[in-house]
Amino acid sequence: MEKKIVFSGVQPSGVLTMGNYIGAIRNWVELQDEYNCFYCVVDQHAITVPQIPKDLRKNTLDVLALLLAAGIDPKKSALFIQSHVAAHSELSWVLNTITYMGQLNRMTQFKEKSRRSEENLNAGLFTYPVLMAADILIYNADLVPVGEDQKQHMELARDLAERFNNRYSDTFTVPDPLIKKAGARIMSLQDPTSKMSKSDKDTNAYILLLDKPDDIRRKIKRAVTDSIGVIAYNDEQAGLKNLLNIYNAFTNEPIDEIVSRYENLGYGKFKEDLAEVIVEGLSPIREKYDYLMKNKDYLEEVYREGAKKAEYQAEKMLRKVYRKVGFVQR
Ligand code: TYM
């Protein structure tokens, strides 16, 4: 039987956070044996907010190296850069023509981002979810491992697949999101009501995959908790809940066992141990990253090969779509 298809992407807007890793990347790694995986650094999505060109180039390669360091194996998965496979944006145009403005207006991420970038409210920011749908549908992906914040975008992708199929006959697989319960939404260390994000102004709010051990220790020590003073897992103690989720993500130890072990030890001791758990979890990634960054030729080989593999599939699909909508064959 043919393997099912997985697609997912990450923006190269700086070094990845622990949220990206726990919510998405570590799940990407797990899927590689069982599925035919396409993993993409989505540079075209990144330019919907202002970028400094030389930084974007550097960040794209950095993220690629980080994905390899985190365990993406280019022998198993196609690892590539979005702008290298033109079919994504070509399909995106076609999908734009079957997307309702009202649907895009309802996207919470668009609403948030447009509030933050009023002076640069460009059309790309608005149609961003359509390009994301194209990324997924062009590979006929069955499964898309993402964090919870991408749920609404995934619904649009499913919707567009169904609408196209209804209008032009069966073409696209309707993709399922894979959102793991544990770690699907890692919160800011400074404000546990908002998502951990690398665009946060407060650098203490997030941990980056390349943070040094002492920075990790400092950030965890300063992480916001509460004045209740007893370790427990509930929504009132949102800060603590988030820290327990992170502990669980790195150790796989069930939350109730972690809670009962630390119940009588206090926040200080728990935070101290959590910091070490994170340091230990991230240090192999950092070491591998350092090694890879000394080997730029290898990185280039990886993304070239990845794009070749991806392009082969994507072009096949694009030709089919063009035929269905009535474009004259080249
Ligand atoms: P991006 O680059 O913001 O994030 C990459 C992945 O990390 C997840 N994530 C989180 N998970 C848990 N807790 C957090 N605090 C956290 N922050 C981020 C995201 O859910 C995502 O899975 N639009 C996408 C990129 C994209 C894409 C795609 C994804 C473009 N095309 C096609 C899947 C399929 C984005 O901006 O992710």
Short mmCIF file of N, CA, C and O in Angstrom, two decimals, residues 28-132:
data_model
loop_
_atom_site.label_atom_id
_atom_site.label_comp_id
_atom_site.label_asym_id
_atom_site.label_seq_id
_atom_site.Cartn_x
_atom_site.Cartn_y
_atom_site.Cartn_z
N TRP A 28 6.51 16.34 13.52
CA TRP A 28 6.97 16.10 12.14
C TRP A 28 7.97 14.94 12.13
O TRP A 28 7.91 14.06 11.28
N VAL A 29 8.89 15.00 13.11
CA VAL A 29 9.96 14.00 13.17
C VAL A 29 9.36 12.59 13.31
O VAL A 29 9.76 11.66 12.62
N GLU A 30 8.38 12.48 14.19
CA GLU A 30 7.77 11.17 14.46
C GLU A 30 7.07 10.55 13.26
O GLU A 30 6.95 9.33 13.17
N LEU A 31 6.57 11.40 12.35
CA LEU A 31 5.75 10.89 11.24
C LEU A 31 6.57 10.35 10.08
O LEU A 31 6.03 9.73 9.16
N GLN A 32 7.88 10.59 10.13
CA GLN A 32 8.71 10.35 8.93
C GLN A 32 8.75 8.91 8.43
O GLN A 32 8.90 8.67 7.25
N ASP A 33 8.65 7.95 9.36
CA ASP A 33 8.76 6.55 8.92
C ASP A 33 7.48 6.05 8.29
O ASP A 33 7.50 5.31 7.32
N GLU A 34 6.38 6.51 8.85
CA GLU A 34 5.11 5.95 8.44
C GLU A 34 4.49 6.65 7.23
O GLU A 34 3.65 6.10 6.54
N TYR A 35 4.91 7.91 6.99
CA TYR A 35 4.28 8.72 5.93
C TYR A 35 5.30 9.21 4.91
O TYR A 35 6.50 9.24 5.18
N ASN A 36 4.78 9.62 3.79
CA ASN A 36 5.59 10.29 2.80
C ASN A 36 5.51 11.80 3.11
O ASN A 36 4.49 12.42 2.86
N CYS A 37 6.60 12.35 3.68
CA CYS A 37 6.50 13.69 4.27
C CYS A 37 7.14 14.78 3.42
O CYS A 37 8.23 14.60 2.87
N PHE A 38 6.45 15.91 3.37
CA PHE A 38 6.97 17.12 2.72
C PHE A 38 7.01 18.22 3.77
O PHE A 38 5.96 18.61 4.30
N TYR A 39 8.22 18.71 4.07
CA TYR A 39 8.35 19.76 5.07
C TYR A 39 9.01 20.98 4.44
O TYR A 39 10.01 20.87 3.73
N CYS A 40 8.43 22.14 4.74
CA CYS A 40 8.73 23.31 3.94
C CYS A 40 9.03 24.54 4.81
O CYS A 40 8.31 24.81 5.77
N VAL A 41 10.08 25.27 4.45
CA VAL A 41 10.34 26.56 5.09
C VAL A 41 9.64 27.62 4.25
O VAL A 41 10.01 27.84 3.09
N VAL A 42 8.60 28.22 4.80
CA VAL A 42 7.69 29.02 3.97
C VAL A 42 8.12 30.50 3.91
O VAL A 42 7.55 31.37 4.57
N ASP A 43 9.09 30.76 3.05
CA ASP A 43 9.62 32.12 2.93
C ASP A 43 8.61 33.06 2.27
O ASP A 43 8.59 34.26 2.53
N GLN A 44 7.75 32.52 1.40
CA GLN A 44 6.76 33.39 0.75
C GLN A 44 5.71 33.88 1.76
O GLN A 44 5.19 34.99 1.64
N HIS A 45 5.41 33.06 2.75
CA HIS A 45 4.51 33.52 3.81
C HIS A 45 5.19 34.61 4.64
O HIS A 45 4.53 35.55 5.09
N ALA A 46 6.49 34.45 4.85
CA ALA A 46 7.20 35.38 5.74
C ALA A 46 7.17 36.82 5.22
O ALA A 46 7.16 37.76 6.02
N ILE A 47 7.14 37.01 3.89
CA ILE A 47 7.20 38.39 3.40
C ILE A 47 5.86 39.13 3.48
O ILE A 47 5.74 40.26 3.02
N THR A 48 4.85 38.51 4.09
CA THR A 48 3.61 39.25 4.33
C THR A 48 3.77 40.28 5.45
O THR A 48 2.92 41.13 5.65
N VAL A 49 4.88 40.14 6.20
CA VAL A 49 5.26 41.24 7.10
C VAL A 49 6.66 41.70 6.67
O VAL A 49 7.40 40.92 6.07
N PRO A 50 7.01 42.96 6.94
CA PRO A 50 8.28 43.48 6.42
C PRO A 50 9.47 42.63 6.85
O PRO A 50 9.54 42.21 8.01
N GLN A 51 10.37 42.36 5.92
CA GLN A 51 11.57 41.58 6.22
C GLN A 51 12.78 42.33 5.68
O GLN A 51 12.69 42.97 4.64
N ILE A 52 13.89 42.19 6.37
CA ILE A 52 15.14 42.69 5.81
C ILE A 52 15.70 41.56 4.94
O ILE A 52 15.92 40.45 5.45
N PRO A 53 15.87 41.82 3.63
CA PRO A 53 16.21 40.72 2.71
C PRO A 53 17.37 39.83 3.16
O PRO A 53 17.26 38.61 3.14
N LYS A 54 18.45 40.45 3.62
CA LYS A 54 19.59 39.58 3.98
C LYS A 54 19.30 38.75 5.24
O LYS A 54 19.78 37.64 5.39
N ASP A 55 18.46 39.29 6.10
CA ASP A 55 18.07 38.52 7.29
C ASP A 55 17.14 37.37 6.92
O ASP A 55 17.24 36.28 7.47
N LEU A 56 16.25 37.64 5.97
CA LEU A 56 15.32 36.57 5.55
C LEU A 56 16.11 35.40 4.97
O LEU A 56 15.84 34.23 5.28
N ARG A 57 17.11 35.74 4.14
CA ARG A 57 17.94 34.69 3.54
C ARG A 57 18.64 33.88 4.64
O ARG A 57 18.65 32.65 4.62
N LYS A 58 19.19 34.59 5.61
CA LYS A 58 19.91 33.91 6.69
C LYS A 58 18.95 33.06 7.53
O LYS A 58 19.22 31.90 7.83
N ASN A 59 17.79 33.66 7.87
CA ASN A 59 16.83 32.94 8.71
C ASN A 59 16.30 31.69 8.02
O ASN A 59 16.01 30.69 8.67
N THR A 60 16.14 31.77 6.70
CA THR A 60 15.63 30.61 5.97
C THR A 60 16.60 29.44 6.10
O THR A 60 16.20 28.30 6.38
N LEU A 61 17.90 29.73 5.94
CA LEU A 61 18.89 28.67 6.06
C LEU A 61 19.02 28.20 7.51
O LEU A 61 19.19 27.01 7.78
N ASP A 62 18.91 29.15 8.43
CA ASP A 62 18.97 28.79 9.86
C ASP A 62 17.85 27.82 10.23
O ASP A 62 18.08 26.82 10.91
N VAL A 63 16.64 28.13 9.76
CA VAL A 63 15.50 27.28 10.10
C VAL A 63 15.65 25.90 9.45
O VAL A 63 15.37 24.88 10.07
N LEU A 64 16.16 25.90 8.22
CA LEU A 64 16.40 24.63 7.56
C LEU A 64 17.37 23.77 8.38
O LEU A 64 17.14 22.58 8.62
N ALA A 65 18.45 24.40 8.84
CA ALA A 65 19.44 23.68 9.65
C ALA A 65 18.83 23.22 10.97
O ALA A 65 19.10 22.11 11.45
N LEU A 66 17.97 24.07 11.55
CA LEU A 66 17.33 23.70 12.81
C LEU A 66 16.41 22.49 12.64
O LEU A 66 16.33 21.63 13.52
N LEU A 67 15.72 22.46 11.51
CA LEU A 67 14.82 21.33 11.26
C LEU A 67 15.63 20.03 11.14
O LEU A 67 15.25 18.99 11.69
N LEU A 68 16.76 20.12 10.45
CA LEU A 68 17.63 18.94 10.34
C LEU A 68 18.14 18.56 11.73
O LEU A 68 18.13 17.39 12.11
N ALA A 69 18.56 19.59 12.48
CA ALA A 69 19.10 19.32 13.82
C ALA A 69 18.05 18.71 14.74
O ALA A 69 18.36 17.89 15.60
N ALA A 70 16.80 19.08 14.52
CA ALA A 70 15.72 18.56 15.37
C ALA A 70 15.30 17.15 14.96
O ALA A 70 14.49 16.53 15.65
N GLY A 71 15.84 16.67 13.86
CA GLY A 71 15.58 15.27 13.51
C GLY A 71 14.89 15.02 12.18
O GLY A 71 14.55 13.88 11.86
N ILE A 72 14.67 16.06 11.37
CA ILE A 72 14.12 15.80 10.04
C ILE A 72 15.23 15.16 9.21
O ILE A 72 16.35 15.68 9.13
N ASP A 73 14.91 14.02 8.62
CA ASP A 73 15.91 13.25 7.88
C ASP A 73 15.63 13.39 6.38
O ASP A 73 14.62 12.89 5.88
N PRO A 74 16.53 14.08 5.67
CA PRO A 74 16.27 14.34 4.24
C PRO A 74 16.25 13.07 3.39
O PRO A 74 15.81 13.13 2.24
N LYS A 75 16.70 11.96 3.95
CA LYS A 75 16.60 10.71 3.19
C LYS A 75 15.17 10.18 3.24
O LYS A 75 14.72 9.45 2.37
N LYS A 76 14.46 10.57 4.29
CA LYS A 76 13.08 10.09 4.43
C LYS A 76 12.08 11.12 3.91
O LYS A 76 11.07 10.78 3.33
N SER A 77 12.36 12.42 4.19
CA SER A 77 11.37 13.46 3.91
C SER A 77 11.93 14.47 2.91
O SER A 77 13.13 14.70 2.88
N ALA A 78 11.03 15.08 2.14
CA ALA A 78 11.46 16.17 1.27
C ALA A 78 11.48 17.44 2.11
O ALA A 78 10.45 17.85 2.64
N LEU A 79 12.67 18.03 2.29
CA LEU A 79 12.81 19.25 3.08
C LEU A 79 13.23 20.35 2.12
O LEU A 79 14.28 20.24 1.47
N PHE A 80 12.41 21.38 2.00
CA PHE A 80 12.67 22.36 0.93
C PHE A 80 12.17 23.75 1.28
O PHE A 80 11.56 23.97 2.33
N ILE A 81 12.45 24.68 0.38
CA ILE A 81 12.09 26.09 0.58
C ILE A 81 10.93 26.43 -0.36
O ILE A 81 10.97 26.11 -1.55
N GLN A 82 9.91 27.05 0.20
CA GLN A 82 8.65 27.28 -0.54
C GLN A 82 8.87 27.99 -1.88
O GLN A 82 8.32 27.58 -2.90
N SER A 83 9.67 29.03 -1.90
CA SER A 83 9.83 29.81 -3.14
C SER A 83 10.55 29.01 -4.24
O SER A 83 10.60 29.45 -5.38
N HIS A 84 11.11 27.85 -3.89
CA HIS A 84 11.78 27.03 -4.90
C HIS A 84 10.81 26.17 -5.71
O HIS A 84 11.17 25.57 -6.71
N VAL A 85 9.58 26.08 -5.22
CA VAL A 85 8.58 25.27 -5.93
C VAL A 85 7.42 26.18 -6.34
O VAL A 85 6.52 26.48 -5.55
N ALA A 86 7.48 26.63 -7.57
CA ALA A 86 6.57 27.68 -8.04
C ALA A 86 5.09 27.27 -8.00
O ALA A 86 4.21 28.12 -7.91
N ALA A 87 4.85 25.96 -8.06
CA ALA A 87 3.46 25.49 -8.14
C ALA A 87 2.62 25.91 -6.93
O ALA A 87 1.40 26.03 -7.04
N HIS A 88 3.27 26.16 -5.78
CA HIS A 88 2.48 26.59 -4.60
C HIS A 88 1.74 27.90 -4.91
O HIS A 88 0.55 28.02 -4.69
N SER A 89 2.50 28.88 -5.40
CA SER A 89 1.85 30.18 -5.63
C SER A 89 0.97 30.15 -6.87
O SER A 89 0.00 30.90 -6.97
N GLU A 90 1.29 29.25 -7.81
CA GLU A 90 0.42 29.12 -8.99
C GLU A 90 -0.95 28.55 -8.60
O GLU A 90 -1.99 29.02 -9.04
N LEU A 91 -0.93 27.53 -7.74
CA LEU A 91 -2.20 26.98 -7.29
C LEU A 91 -2.94 28.00 -6.42
O LEU A 91 -4.17 28.09 -6.46
N SER A 92 -2.16 28.74 -5.66
CA SER A 92 -2.75 29.73 -4.77
C SER A 92 -3.63 30.71 -5.56
O SER A 92 -4.71 31.11 -5.11
N TRP A 93 -3.17 31.08 -6.75
CA TRP A 93 -3.96 32.00 -7.57
C TRP A 93 -5.32 31.39 -7.93
O TRP A 93 -6.37 32.03 -7.81
N VAL A 94 -5.27 30.12 -8.34
CA VAL A 94 -6.53 29.45 -8.71
C VAL A 94 -7.46 29.38 -7.49
O VAL A 94 -8.65 29.68 -7.59
N LEU A 95 -6.89 29.03 -6.35
CA LEU A 95 -7.72 28.91 -5.14
C LEU A 95 -8.29 30.26 -4.71
O LEU A 95 -9.40 30.34 -4.18
N ASN A 96 -7.54 31.32 -4.95
CA ASN A 96 -8.05 32.67 -4.65
C ASN A 96 -9.40 32.92 -5.30
O ASN A 96 -10.25 33.61 -4.75
N THR A 97 -9.56 32.35 -6.49
CA THR A 97 -10.77 32.64 -7.25
C THR A 97 -11.99 31.86 -6.73
O THR A 97 -13.11 32.11 -7.17
N ILE A 98 -11.76 30.91 -5.82
CA ILE A 98 -12.91 30.23 -5.22
C ILE A 98 -13.01 30.51 -3.71
O ILE A 98 -13.73 29.82 -2.99
N THR A 99 -12.24 31.49 -3.24
CA THR A 99 -12.27 31.84 -1.81
C THR A 99 -13.14 33.07 -1.61
O THR A 99 -13.00 34.05 -2.34
N TYR A 100 -14.03 33.02 -0.63
CA TYR A 100 -14.88 34.17 -0.36
C TYR A 100 -14.16 35.16 0.55
O TYR A 100 -13.53 34.76 1.53
N MET A 101 -14.30 36.44 0.23
CA MET A 101 -13.70 37.50 1.05
C MET A 101 -14.14 37.36 2.51
O MET A 101 -13.35 37.57 3.42
N GLY A 102 -15.42 37.03 2.69
CA GLY A 102 -15.96 36.94 4.05
C GLY A 102 -15.21 35.92 4.89
O GLY A 102 -14.95 36.14 6.07
N GLN A 103 -14.85 34.80 4.25
CA GLN A 103 -14.11 33.75 4.96
C GLN A 103 -12.77 34.28 5.46
O GLN A 103 -12.35 34.01 6.58
N LEU A 104 -12.09 35.01 4.58
CA LEU A 104 -10.76 35.52 4.95
C LEU A 104 -10.88 36.61 6.01
O LEU A 104 -10.02 36.73 6.88
N ASN A 105 -11.95 37.36 5.93
CA ASN A 105 -12.20 38.40 6.93
C ASN A 105 -12.37 37.85 8.33
O ASN A 105 -12.12 38.53 9.32
N ARG A 106 -12.83 36.59 8.39
CA ARG A 106 -13.08 35.98 9.71
C ARG A 106 -11.85 35.36 10.35
O ARG A 106 -11.89 34.91 11.49
N MET A 107 -10.74 35.30 9.61
CA MET A 107 -9.55 34.63 10.14
C MET A 107 -8.98 35.41 11.33
O MET A 107 -8.60 36.58 11.18
N THR A 108 -8.91 34.76 12.48
CA THR A 108 -8.47 35.50 13.68
C THR A 108 -7.01 35.95 13.55
O THR A 108 -6.66 37.02 14.01
N GLN A 109 -6.18 35.12 12.89
CA GLN A 109 -4.78 35.53 12.77
C GLN A 109 -4.65 36.79 11.90
O GLN A 109 -3.83 37.65 12.17
N PHE A 110 -5.50 36.89 10.87
CA PHE A 110 -5.49 38.09 10.04
C PHE A 110 -5.92 39.30 10.86
O PHE A 110 -5.32 40.37 10.79
N LYS A 111 -6.96 39.10 11.65
CA LYS A 111 -7.46 40.22 12.46
C LYS A 111 -6.37 40.71 13.42
O LYS A 111 -6.14 41.90 13.56
N GLU A 112 -5.69 39.73 14.07
CA GLU A 112 -4.63 40.11 15.01
C GLU A 112 -3.49 40.80 14.29
O GLU A 112 -3.00 41.84 14.72
N LYS A 113 -3.05 40.18 13.19
CA LYS A 113 -1.89 40.74 12.48
C LYS A 113 -2.21 42.10 11.89
O LYS A 113 -1.34 42.96 11.85
N SER A 114 -3.43 42.30 11.43
CA SER A 114 -3.72 43.58 10.81
C SER A 114 -3.81 44.68 11.88
O SER A 114 -3.50 45.83 11.61
N ARG A 115 -4.15 44.28 13.10
CA ARG A 115 -4.14 45.25 14.19
C ARG A 115 -2.70 45.68 14.47
O ARG A 115 -2.41 46.83 14.71
N ARG A 116 -1.78 44.69 14.39
CA ARG A 116 -0.39 45.00 14.71
C ARG A 116 0.33 45.75 13.59
O ARG A 116 1.31 46.42 13.82
N SER A 117 -0.12 45.55 12.34
CA SER A 117 0.63 46.17 11.24
C SER A 117 -0.28 47.04 10.39
O SER A 117 -0.38 46.85 9.18
N GLU A 118 -0.92 47.99 11.05
CA GLU A 118 -1.87 48.85 10.35
C GLU A 118 -1.25 49.59 9.18
O GLU A 118 -1.88 49.79 8.14
N GLU A 119 0.02 49.96 9.36
CA GLU A 119 0.66 50.75 8.29
C GLU A 119 1.09 49.87 7.11
O GLU A 119 1.47 50.35 6.07
N ASN A 120 1.00 48.55 7.29
CA ASN A 120 1.40 47.66 6.19
C ASN A 120 0.32 46.61 5.97
O ASN A 120 0.59 45.41 5.92
N LEU A 121 -0.91 47.05 5.88
CA LEU A 121 -2.00 46.10 5.72
C LEU A 121 -2.09 45.70 4.25
O LEU A 121 -2.89 46.21 3.50
N ASN A 122 -1.21 44.77 3.87
CA ASN A 122 -1.10 44.40 2.46
C ASN A 122 -2.02 43.23 2.13
O ASN A 122 -2.44 42.48 3.00
N ALA A 123 -2.29 43.07 0.84
CA ALA A 123 -3.21 42.02 0.39
C ALA A 123 -2.67 40.63 0.69
O ALA A 123 -3.42 39.68 0.87
N GLY A 124 -1.34 40.50 0.74
CA GLY A 124 -0.72 39.21 1.03
C GLY A 124 -1.10 38.69 2.41
O GLY A 124 -1.31 37.49 2.61
N LEU A 125 -1.19 39.61 3.35
CA LEU A 125 -1.58 39.23 4.71
C LEU A 125 -3.01 38.68 4.72
O LEU A 125 -3.34 37.77 5.47
N PHE A 126 -3.82 39.24 3.84
CA PHE A 126 -5.22 38.84 3.75
C PHE A 126 -5.37 37.46 3.10
O PHE A 126 -6.12 36.61 3.57
N THR A 127 -4.61 37.22 2.03
CA THR A 127 -4.77 35.96 1.28
C THR A 127 -3.79 34.89 1.76
O THR A 127 -3.75 33.79 1.20
N TYR A 128 -3.04 35.20 2.79
CA TYR A 128 -2.09 34.25 3.39
C TYR A 128 -2.68 32.84 3.55
O TYR A 128 -2.07 31.84 3.15
N PRO A 129 -3.90 32.71 4.12
CA PRO A 129 -4.43 31.35 4.32
C PRO A 129 -4.71 30.59 3.01
O PRO A 129 -4.74 29.36 3.02
N VAL A 130 -4.87 31.34 1.92
CA VAL A 130 -5.10 30.67 0.63
C VAL A 130 -3.79 30.03 0.14
O VAL A 130 -3.77 28.91 -0.35
N LEU A 131 -2.70 30.78 0.31
CA LEU A 131 -1.39 30.20 -0.04
C LEU A 131 -1.10 28.98 0.83
O LEU A 131 -0.59 27.97 0.36
N MET A 132 -1.48 29.08 2.08
CA MET A 132 -1.28 27.94 2.99
C MET A 132 -2.10 26.73 2.52
O MET A 132 -1.61 25.59 2.54
#
